[in-house]
């Protein structure tokens, strides 16, 4: 089931290997039950996900680090988090309520804008929950549940090792988490309970679900082998759409009806009809594109594993390389305003100026 090409989990692992490792081996404690260490250097360590919580910026990353900034990325404070596990993504549907996910199936929740966090779930509880869900479905006559029972057993036989790769909350109650090998769960009560939805994705090969994005009433999941899974307001499941690309997509940007999917080796594909049809876009680089954002003025920005920032005047325009002051392995980007962005990566979070693209 694993693609021969580089996957997002493999890319994240490679990036995390570059993070500093303590030379002192303390007595072992389960990182799922150990709070993240408070560090004055947290804002300079590996970060993997960033978003806005109202006007506040919130970033997540290495060993449970969660940071927040109230001055547009000029300085950062470290939040209190209950796990010492690498966190991969974060989503805030409102200024106060947010969710973060990461390795070992961790799902965290905050109700104070990201200053303090509690654990809602991890792989030790999610695995049995998924297995029970599909075993019950099989007992009730749903023979298709057998495949998902086998998949869940395979993914959990070595313990809670599978990561959640992304999280999307449409509002304070309804949200998704997605991860490796077609793992997906949905909540309708703000994460108090989660329901597996593996059967609601047209993904018989159990490809990794690398990221999930909403645009209007449409939801997009970026995956391997050039696949994008699309759920519209009218549909009850995610339909598979092949872009014609053979490699992995790591994310999707959507602006009005235009959708951009980005991934390995500088790959960008574009759809003008909300994901139904796709064509290749020249990026001018050959390193993995790992994050992107659309500014309020319509400019499209993407960042790469090679420390590059690319910009296009709008979703119809060609990309060109832009100057950055801080170079690292980039993993994400979020706008501060039309002239500034925060870029995250192996060097932490850095504020960058973005001039209007001619």
mmCIF file of C-alpha atoms in Angstrom:
data_model
loop_
_atom_site.group_PDB
_atom_site.id
_atom_site.type_symbol
_atom_site.label_atom_id
_atom_site.label_comp_id
_atom_site.label_asym_id
_atom_site.label_seq_id
_atom_site.Cartn_x
_atom_site.Cartn_y
_atom_site.Cartn_z
ATOM 1 C CA UNK A 1 0.000 0.000 0.000
ATOM 2 C CA UNK A 2 3.027 2.309 0.399
ATOM 3 C CA UNK A 3 3.894 4.373 -2.659
ATOM 4 C CA UNK A 4 7.357 3.881 -4.077
ATOM 5 C CA UNK A 5 7.656 7.660 -4.258
ATOM 6 C CA UNK A 6 8.374 9.885 -1.274
ATOM 7 C CA UNK A 7 5.319 10.313 0.947
ATOM 8 C CA UNK A 8 4.431 13.174 3.275
ATOM 9 C CA UNK A 9 5.058 11.024 6.375
ATOM 10 C CA UNK A 10 8.503 10.207 4.993
ATOM 11 C CA UNK A 11 9.127 13.867 4.207
ATOM 12 C CA UNK A 12 8.107 14.896 7.731
ATOM 13 C CA UNK A 13 10.361 12.221 9.157
ATOM 14 C CA UNK A 14 13.290 13.503 7.112
ATOM 15 C CA UNK A 15 12.649 17.048 8.313
ATOM 16 C CA UNK A 16 12.354 15.954 11.932
ATOM 17 C CA UNK A 17 15.657 14.081 11.704
ATOM 18 C CA UNK A 18 17.228 17.480 11.097
ATOM 19 C CA UNK A 19 15.879 18.718 14.444
ATOM 20 C CA UNK A 20 18.262 18.819 17.427
ATOM 21 C CA UNK A 21 18.397 15.769 19.672
ATOM 22 C CA UNK A 22 19.298 15.910 23.355
ATOM 23 C CA UNK A 23 22.504 14.133 24.246
ATOM 24 C CA UNK A 24 21.201 13.373 27.720
ATOM 25 C CA UNK A 25 19.038 10.268 28.078
ATOM 26 C CA UNK A 26 16.584 10.803 30.923
ATOM 27 C CA UNK A 27 14.535 8.076 32.521
ATOM 28 C CA UNK A 28 11.905 6.999 30.001
ATOM 29 C CA UNK A 29 8.376 8.322 30.292
ATOM 30 C CA UNK A 30 5.666 7.812 27.683
ATOM 31 C CA UNK A 31 5.595 10.966 25.524
ATOM 32 C CA UNK A 32 1.824 10.535 25.213
ATOM 33 C CA UNK A 33 1.584 11.178 28.958
ATOM 34 C CA UNK A 34 4.433 13.663 29.362
ATOM 35 C CA UNK A 35 4.006 17.435 28.972
ATOM 36 C CA UNK A 36 6.179 19.263 26.478
ATOM 37 C CA UNK A 37 9.255 20.849 28.004
ATOM 38 C CA UNK A 38 9.172 24.635 28.246
ATOM 39 C CA UNK A 39 12.093 26.097 26.324
ATOM 40 C CA UNK A 40 13.293 29.620 25.619
ATOM 41 C CA UNK A 41 14.383 28.286 22.214
ATOM 42 C CA UNK A 42 10.978 26.856 21.257
ATOM 43 C CA UNK A 43 10.343 29.515 18.604
ATOM 44 C CA UNK A 44 13.563 28.477 16.847
ATOM 45 C CA UNK A 45 12.914 24.730 16.780
ATOM 46 C CA UNK A 46 11.207 22.653 14.088
ATOM 47 C CA UNK A 47 7.607 23.696 13.361
ATOM 48 C CA UNK A 48 5.249 21.784 11.058
ATOM 49 C CA UNK A 49 1.902 23.605 11.115
ATOM 50 C CA UNK A 50 0.630 27.171 11.474
ATOM 51 C CA UNK A 51 -2.724 28.952 11.324
ATOM 52 C CA UNK A 52 -4.625 31.979 12.611
ATOM 53 C CA UNK A 53 -6.852 32.062 15.690
ATOM 54 C CA UNK A 54 -8.604 35.337 15.038
ATOM 55 C CA UNK A 55 -5.722 37.835 14.938
ATOM 56 C CA UNK A 56 -3.451 35.491 16.914
ATOM 57 C CA UNK A 57 -0.967 33.193 15.158
ATOM 58 C CA UNK A 58 -0.591 29.617 16.426
ATOM 59 C CA UNK A 59 2.148 27.199 15.319
ATOM 60 C CA UNK A 60 2.841 23.561 16.245
ATOM 61 C CA UNK A 61 5.794 21.247 15.858
ATOM 62 C CA UNK A 62 8.613 19.285 17.418
ATOM 63 C CA UNK A 63 8.060 17.413 20.717
ATOM 64 C CA UNK A 64 4.686 18.917 21.526
ATOM 65 C CA UNK A 65 5.723 22.524 21.052
ATOM 66 C CA UNK A 66 2.851 24.943 20.460
ATOM 67 C CA UNK A 67 3.599 28.645 20.100
ATOM 68 C CA UNK A 68 1.373 31.690 19.796
ATOM 69 C CA UNK A 69 1.987 35.290 18.771
ATOM 70 C CA UNK A 70 -0.170 38.353 19.408
ATOM 71 C CA UNK A 71 2.078 40.818 17.585
ATOM 72 C CA UNK A 72 1.910 39.447 14.046
ATOM 73 C CA UNK A 73 4.824 37.048 14.414
ATOM 74 C CA UNK A 74 7.387 39.448 15.881
ATOM 75 C CA UNK A 75 7.648 37.409 19.099
ATOM 76 C CA UNK A 76 6.233 34.134 20.381
ATOM 77 C CA UNK A 77 5.116 32.544 23.637
ATOM 78 C CA UNK A 78 5.098 28.812 24.318
ATOM 79 C CA UNK A 79 1.802 27.196 25.274
ATOM 80 C CA UNK A 80 1.256 24.515 27.891
ATOM 81 C CA UNK A 81 0.732 21.142 26.176
ATOM 82 C CA UNK A 82 0.166 17.680 27.699
ATOM 83 C CA UNK A 83 2.273 15.625 25.257
ATOM 84 C CA UNK A 84 5.910 15.345 24.205
ATOM 85 C CA UNK A 85 4.927 14.122 20.724
ATOM 86 C CA UNK A 86 5.648 15.814 17.385
ATOM 87 C CA UNK A 87 2.605 17.801 16.253
ATOM 88 C CA UNK A 88 1.879 18.139 12.539
ATOM 89 C CA UNK A 89 -1.096 20.468 12.045
ATOM 90 C CA UNK A 90 -3.485 22.898 13.738
ATOM 91 C CA UNK A 91 -6.953 24.308 12.976
ATOM 92 C CA UNK A 92 -8.978 27.122 14.584
ATOM 93 C CA UNK A 93 -12.603 27.597 13.485
ATOM 94 C CA UNK A 94 -12.912 30.512 15.942
ATOM 95 C CA UNK A 95 -10.500 32.735 17.898
ATOM 96 C CA UNK A 96 -10.767 30.682 21.100
ATOM 97 C CA UNK A 97 -11.411 27.066 20.079
ATOM 98 C CA UNK A 98 -8.818 25.059 18.201
ATOM 99 C CA UNK A 99 -7.427 21.577 17.590
ATOM 100 C CA UNK A 100 -3.932 20.222 16.951
ATOM 101 C CA UNK A 101 -2.919 16.742 15.788
ATOM 102 C CA UNK A 102 0.268 14.767 15.504
ATOM 103 C CA UNK A 103 2.149 11.522 15.804
ATOM 104 C CA UNK A 104 0.833 8.508 17.713
ATOM 105 C CA UNK A 105 -2.717 9.577 16.857
ATOM 106 C CA UNK A 106 -2.694 12.595 19.178
ATOM 107 C CA UNK A 107 -5.620 15.041 19.080
ATOM 108 C CA UNK A 108 -5.372 18.135 21.308
ATOM 109 C CA UNK A 109 -7.963 20.829 22.035
ATOM 110 C CA UNK A 110 -7.833 24.397 23.340
ATOM 111 C CA UNK A 111 -10.630 26.722 24.451
ATOM 112 C CA UNK A 112 -8.492 29.773 25.264
ATOM 113 C CA UNK A 113 -6.964 30.611 21.900
ATOM 114 C CA UNK A 114 -4.061 28.203 22.159
ATOM 115 C CA UNK A 115 -2.530 29.167 25.506
ATOM 116 C CA UNK A 116 -3.367 25.852 27.197
ATOM 117 C CA UNK A 117 -4.243 22.488 25.665
ATOM 118 C CA UNK A 118 -5.851 19.220 26.726
ATOM 119 C CA UNK A 119 -5.728 15.813 25.063
ATOM 120 C CA UNK A 120 -8.967 14.545 23.515
ATOM 121 C CA UNK A 121 -7.625 11.343 21.969
ATOM 122 C CA UNK A 122 -4.527 9.398 21.008
ATOM 123 C CA UNK A 123 -3.727 6.206 19.124
ATOM 124 C CA UNK A 124 -4.217 4.051 22.214
ATOM 125 C CA UNK A 125 -7.929 4.940 22.235
ATOM 126 C CA UNK A 126 -8.511 5.656 18.525
ATOM 127 C CA UNK A 127 -7.362 2.203 17.378
ATOM 128 C CA UNK A 128 -9.824 0.232 19.535
ATOM 129 C CA UNK A 129 -12.552 2.766 18.702
ATOM 130 C CA UNK A 130 -12.072 2.201 14.959
ATOM 131 C CA UNK A 131 -11.924 -1.563 15.346
ATOM 132 C CA UNK A 132 -15.099 -1.659 17.434
ATOM 133 C CA UNK A 133 -16.883 0.611 14.942
ATOM 134 C CA UNK A 134 -16.255 -1.680 11.969
ATOM 135 C CA UNK A 135 -16.710 -4.930 13.889
ATOM 136 C CA UNK A 136 -20.145 -3.658 14.930
ATOM 137 C CA UNK A 137 -20.925 -2.759 11.315
ATOM 138 C CA UNK A 138 -19.919 -6.274 10.213
ATOM 139 C CA UNK A 139 -22.126 -7.861 12.871
ATOM 140 C CA UNK A 140 -24.995 -5.716 11.593
ATOM 141 C CA UNK A 141 -24.607 -7.143 8.094
ATOM 142 C CA UNK A 142 -22.234 -4.703 6.402
ATOM 143 C CA UNK A 143 -19.814 -7.111 4.703
ATOM 144 C CA UNK A 144 -17.730 -4.243 3.316
ATOM 145 C CA UNK A 145 -16.621 -3.524 6.890
ATOM 146 C CA UNK A 146 -14.294 -6.546 6.776
ATOM 147 C CA UNK A 147 -11.746 -4.632 4.676
ATOM 148 C CA UNK A 148 -11.642 -1.792 7.193
ATOM 149 C CA UNK A 149 -11.279 -4.208 10.102
ATOM 150 C CA UNK A 150 -8.212 -5.659 8.391
ATOM 151 C CA UNK A 151 -6.835 -2.182 7.643
ATOM 152 C CA UNK A 152 -7.290 -0.989 11.230
ATOM 153 C CA UNK A 153 -5.657 -4.122 12.632
ATOM 154 C CA UNK A 154 -2.693 -3.691 10.292
ATOM 155 C CA UNK A 155 -2.278 -0.037 11.231
ATOM 156 C CA UNK A 156 -2.478 -0.648 14.987
ATOM 157 C CA UNK A 157 -0.739 -4.006 15.450
ATOM 158 C CA UNK A 158 2.485 -2.305 16.572
ATOM 159 C CA UNK A 159 0.745 0.161 18.865
ATOM 160 C CA UNK A 160 -0.239 3.809 18.356
ATOM 161 C CA UNK A 161 2.425 4.563 15.762
ATOM 162 C CA UNK A 162 0.357 6.090 12.924
ATOM 163 C CA UNK A 163 0.217 9.898 12.795
ATOM 164 C CA UNK A 164 -2.599 12.260 12.037
ATOM 165 C CA UNK A 165 -1.236 14.466 9.254
ATOM 166 C CA UNK A 166 -3.852 17.214 9.213
ATOM 167 C CA UNK A 167 -6.946 18.565 10.929
ATOM 168 C CA UNK A 168 -9.827 20.701 9.646
ATOM 169 C CA UNK A 169 -12.660 22.132 11.703
ATOM 170 C CA UNK A 170 -15.475 23.690 9.698
ATOM 171 C CA UNK A 171 -16.945 25.218 12.868
ATOM 172 C CA UNK A 172 -16.650 24.655 16.620
ATOM 173 C CA UNK A 173 -18.503 21.320 16.411
ATOM 174 C CA UNK A 174 -17.734 19.706 13.047
ATOM 175 C CA UNK A 175 -14.241 18.588 12.127
ATOM 176 C CA UNK A 176 -12.020 16.009 10.422
ATOM 177 C CA UNK A 177 -8.644 14.460 11.174
ATOM 178 C CA UNK A 178 -6.785 12.643 8.380
ATOM 179 C CA UNK A 179 -3.623 10.562 8.252
ATOM 180 C CA UNK A 180 -1.706 7.633 6.871
ATOM 181 C CA UNK A 181 -3.277 4.668 5.063
ATOM 182 C CA UNK A 182 -6.717 6.254 4.515
ATOM 183 C CA UNK A 183 -7.258 6.988 8.194
ATOM 184 C CA UNK A 184 -9.976 9.580 8.714
ATOM 185 C CA UNK A 185 -12.330 10.417 11.556
ATOM 186 C CA UNK A 186 -15.097 12.987 11.917
ATOM 187 C CA UNK A 187 -16.670 14.681 14.914
ATOM 188 C CA UNK A 188 -19.972 16.516 15.252
ATOM 189 C CA UNK A 189 -19.572 17.501 18.903
ATOM 190 C CA UNK A 190 -16.291 19.371 19.056
ATOM 191 C CA UNK A 191 -14.142 16.283 19.485
ATOM 192 C CA UNK A 192 -15.933 14.746 22.450
ATOM 193 C CA UNK A 193 -16.587 11.725 20.234
ATOM 194 C CA UNK A 194 -15.060 10.682 16.911
ATOM 195 C CA UNK A 195 -16.474 8.472 14.162
ATOM 196 C CA UNK A 196 -14.237 6.612 11.666
ATOM 197 C CA UNK A 197 -15.158 7.329 8.028
ATOM 198 C CA UNK A 198 -12.748 5.169 6.039
ATOM 199 C CA UNK A 199 -15.641 3.867 3.945
ATOM 200 C CA UNK A 200 -16.640 7.379 2.872
ATOM 201 C CA UNK A 201 -13.515 7.898 0.752
ATOM 202 C CA UNK A 202 -13.099 6.350 -2.700
ATOM 203 C CA UNK A 203 -9.642 5.059 -1.731
ATOM 204 C CA UNK A 204 -9.415 1.268 -2.180
ATOM 205 C CA UNK A 205 -5.602 1.352 -2.160
ATOM 206 C CA UNK A 206 -5.542 3.067 1.254
ATOM 207 C CA UNK A 207 -3.355 5.919 0.050
ATOM 208 C CA UNK A 208 -2.096 8.396 2.636
ATOM 209 C CA UNK A 209 -4.346 11.394 3.278
ATOM 210 C CA UNK A 210 -1.734 14.139 3.490
ATOM 211 C CA UNK A 211 -3.837 17.241 4.089
ATOM 212 C CA UNK A 212 -7.427 18.462 4.184
ATOM 213 C CA UNK A 213 -8.695 21.883 3.093
ATOM 214 C CA UNK A 214 -12.075 23.594 2.881
ATOM 215 C CA UNK A 215 -13.190 26.158 0.314
ATOM 216 C CA UNK A 216 -16.785 27.272 0.595
ATOM 217 C CA UNK A 217 -18.851 24.103 0.827
ATOM 218 C CA UNK A 218 -16.175 21.935 -0.813
ATOM 219 C CA UNK A 219 -13.573 19.883 1.078
ATOM 220 C CA UNK A 220 -10.361 18.660 -0.582
ATOM 221 C CA UNK A 221 -7.915 15.966 0.564
ATOM 222 C CA UNK A 222 -4.433 15.842 -0.997
ATOM 223 C CA UNK A 223 -3.048 12.341 -1.412
ATOM 224 C CA UNK A 224 -0.490 10.126 -3.135
ATOM 225 C CA UNK A 225 -0.278 9.158 -6.830
ATOM 226 C CA UNK A 226 -1.677 12.489 -7.938
ATOM 227 C CA UNK A 227 -5.024 11.869 -6.270
ATOM 228 C CA UNK A 228 -7.256 14.559 -4.799
ATOM 229 C CA UNK A 229 -10.385 13.490 -2.937
ATOM 230 C CA UNK A 230 -13.267 15.944 -3.221
ATOM 231 C CA UNK A 231 -16.443 16.249 -1.162
ATOM 232 C CA UNK A 232 -19.069 18.767 -2.238
ATOM 233 C CA UNK A 233 -22.059 20.037 -0.285
ATOM 234 C CA UNK A 234 -24.315 17.683 -2.238
ATOM 235 C CA UNK A 235 -22.225 14.534 -1.648
ATOM 236 C CA UNK A 236 -21.979 12.212 1.334
ATOM 237 C CA UNK A 237 -18.492 10.904 0.541
ATOM 238 C CA UNK A 238 -15.132 11.940 -0.911
ATOM 239 C CA UNK A 239 -14.791 11.160 -4.616
ATOM 240 C CA UNK A 240 -11.379 10.341 -6.085
ATOM 241 C CA UNK A 241 -10.138 12.647 -8.838
ATOM 242 C CA UNK A 242 -6.892 11.836 -10.637
ATOM 243 C CA UNK A 243 -4.830 14.835 -11.685
ATOM 244 C CA UNK A 244 -2.730 12.772 -14.083
ATOM 245 C CA UNK A 245 0.334 13.226 -11.879
ATOM 246 C CA UNK A 246 2.095 10.107 -10.539
ATOM 247 C CA UNK A 247 3.588 11.539 -7.346
ATOM 248 C CA UNK A 248 2.361 12.801 -3.984
ATOM 249 C CA UNK A 249 0.460 15.993 -3.276
ATOM 250 C CA UNK A 250 1.119 17.545 0.131
ATOM 251 C CA UNK A 251 -1.536 20.251 0.110
ATOM 252 C CA UNK A 252 -4.327 22.077 -1.688
ATOM 253 C CA UNK A 253 -5.054 25.795 -2.042
ATOM 254 C CA UNK A 254 -8.468 26.959 -3.202
ATOM 255 C CA UNK A 255 -9.641 30.425 -4.221
ATOM 256 C CA UNK A 256 -13.133 30.751 -5.672
ATOM 257 C CA UNK A 257 -13.454 27.942 -8.265
ATOM 258 C CA UNK A 258 -9.688 27.665 -8.821
ATOM 259 C CA UNK A 259 -7.851 24.898 -6.932
ATOM 260 C CA UNK A 260 -4.084 24.356 -6.775
ATOM 261 C CA UNK A 261 -2.522 21.095 -5.573
ATOM 262 C CA UNK A 262 1.188 21.063 -4.738
ATOM 263 C CA UNK A 263 3.709 18.384 -3.855
ATOM 264 C CA UNK A 264 6.931 16.613 -4.784
ATOM 265 C CA UNK A 265 9.684 18.069 -6.978
ATOM 266 C CA UNK A 266 8.110 21.493 -7.340
ATOM 267 C CA UNK A 267 4.891 20.026 -8.693
ATOM 268 C CA UNK A 268 1.812 22.247 -8.931
ATOM 269 C CA UNK A 269 -1.438 21.246 -10.627
ATOM 270 C CA UNK A 270 -4.364 23.563 -11.267
ATOM 271 C CA UNK A 271 -8.102 23.043 -11.614
ATOM 272 C CA UNK A 272 -10.484 25.741 -12.849
ATOM 273 C CA UNK A 273 -13.635 23.765 -12.032
ATOM 274 C CA UNK A 274 -13.395 23.011 -8.283
ATOM 275 C CA UNK A 275 -11.225 19.946 -8.715
ATOM 276 C CA UNK A 276 -12.946 18.154 -11.584
ATOM 277 C CA UNK A 277 -10.148 18.570 -14.151
ATOM 278 C CA UNK A 278 -6.452 19.320 -13.705
ATOM 279 C CA UNK A 279 -3.462 20.653 -15.657
ATOM 280 C CA UNK A 280 0.214 21.094 -14.769
ATOM 281 C CA UNK A 281 1.622 24.485 -13.733
ATOM 282 C CA UNK A 282 5.322 25.350 -14.038
ATOM 283 C CA UNK A 283 6.882 26.266 -10.687
ATOM 284 C CA UNK A 284 10.494 26.647 -11.783
ATOM 285 C CA UNK A 285 11.869 24.544 -8.908
ATOM 286 C CA UNK A 286 12.467 20.838 -8.327
ATOM 287 C CA UNK A 287 12.213 20.568 -4.526
ATOM 288 C CA UNK A 288 9.081 19.512 -2.656
ATOM 289 C CA UNK A 289 6.480 22.221 -2.109
ATOM 290 C CA UNK A 290 5.307 21.853 1.473
ATOM 291 C CA UNK A 291 2.925 24.739 2.183
ATOM 292 C CA UNK A 292 0.920 27.527 0.636
ATOM 293 C CA UNK A 293 -1.371 30.472 1.270
ATOM 294 C CA UNK A 294 -3.632 32.910 -0.570
ATOM 295 C CA UNK A 295 -3.370 36.545 0.540
ATOM 296 C CA UNK A 296 -6.352 38.887 0.820
ATOM 297 C CA UNK A 297 -5.207 40.653 -2.361
ATOM 298 C CA UNK A 298 -5.343 37.372 -4.293
ATOM 299 C CA UNK A 299 -1.601 36.694 -4.400
ATOM 300 C CA UNK A 300 -0.717 32.999 -4.147
ATOM 301 C CA UNK A 301 2.390 31.972 -2.198
ATOM 302 C CA UNK A 302 4.006 28.551 -1.758
ATOM 303 C CA UNK A 303 7.106 27.436 0.146
ATOM 304 C CA UNK A 304 9.457 24.531 -0.430
ATOM 305 C CA UNK A 305 11.610 22.041 1.413
ATOM 306 C CA UNK A 306 14.566 23.776 -0.236
ATOM 307 C CA UNK A 307 13.905 27.094 1.504
ATOM 308 C CA UNK A 308 12.263 28.768 -1.483
ATOM 309 C CA UNK A 309 9.303 31.147 -1.538
ATOM 310 C CA UNK A 310 7.320 31.340 -4.780
ATOM 311 C CA UNK A 311 4.610 33.840 -5.588
ATOM 312 C CA UNK A 312 1.991 34.426 -8.259
ATOM 313 C CA UNK A 313 -0.047 37.591 -8.728
ATOM 314 C CA UNK A 314 -3.188 35.470 -8.591
ATOM 315 C CA UNK A 315 -4.266 31.891 -9.218
ATOM 316 C CA UNK A 316 -4.145 32.511 -13.003
ATOM 317 C CA UNK A 317 -0.594 33.910 -13.061
ATOM 318 C CA UNK A 318 2.816 32.218 -13.394
ATOM 319 C CA UNK A 319 4.965 31.667 -10.312
ATOM 320 C CA UNK A 320 8.223 33.474 -9.673
ATOM 321 C CA UNK A 321 10.802 33.090 -6.924
ATOM 322 C CA UNK A 322 10.746 35.720 -4.174
ATOM 323 C CA UNK A 323 13.464 36.847 -1.775
ATOM 324 C CA UNK A 324 13.472 35.543 1.814
ATOM 325 C CA UNK A 325 15.680 36.694 4.684
ATOM 326 C CA UNK A 326 15.654 33.393 6.580
ATOM 327 C CA UNK A 327 16.460 30.181 4.700
ATOM 328 C CA UNK A 328 15.619 26.748 6.109
ATOM 329 C CA UNK A 329 13.630 23.667 5.182
ATOM 330 C CA UNK A 330 10.191 25.302 4.985
ATOM 331 C CA UNK A 331 7.057 23.438 6.057
ATOM 332 C CA UNK A 332 4.296 26.051 6.098
ATOM 333 C CA UNK A 333 3.239 29.656 5.606
ATOM 334 C CA UNK A 334 0.419 31.890 6.796
ATOM 335 C CA UNK A 335 -0.398 35.530 5.941
ATOM 336 C CA UNK A 336 -0.068 38.319 8.496
ATOM 337 C CA UNK A 337 -1.307 40.970 6.046
ATOM 338 C CA UNK A 338 -0.888 41.655 2.327
ATOM 339 C CA UNK A 339 2.753 42.666 2.881
ATOM 340 C CA UNK A 340 3.959 40.128 5.446
ATOM 341 C CA UNK A 341 3.826 36.384 6.085
ATOM 342 C CA UNK A 342 5.161 34.011 8.709
ATOM 343 C CA UNK A 343 7.085 31.058 7.289
ATOM 344 C CA UNK A 344 7.798 28.025 9.467
ATOM 345 C CA UNK A 345 10.292 25.198 9.150
ATOM 346 C CA UNK A 346 13.460 23.794 10.665
ATOM 347 C CA UNK A 347 14.451 27.271 11.891
ATOM 348 C CA UNK A 348 11.151 27.840 13.682
ATOM 349 C CA UNK A 349 8.873 30.770 12.820
ATOM 350 C CA UNK A 350 10.149 33.782 10.881
ATOM 351 C CA UNK A 351 8.429 36.941 9.711
ATOM 352 C CA UNK A 352 9.031 37.766 6.050
ATOM 353 C CA UNK A 353 8.055 40.754 3.912
ATOM 354 C CA UNK A 354 6.298 40.118 0.607
ATOM 355 C CA UNK A 355 6.244 42.812 -2.049
ATOM 356 C CA UNK A 356 3.452 43.109 -4.578
ATOM 357 C CA UNK A 357 4.185 40.741 -7.469
ATOM 358 C CA UNK A 358 4.162 42.598 -10.829
#
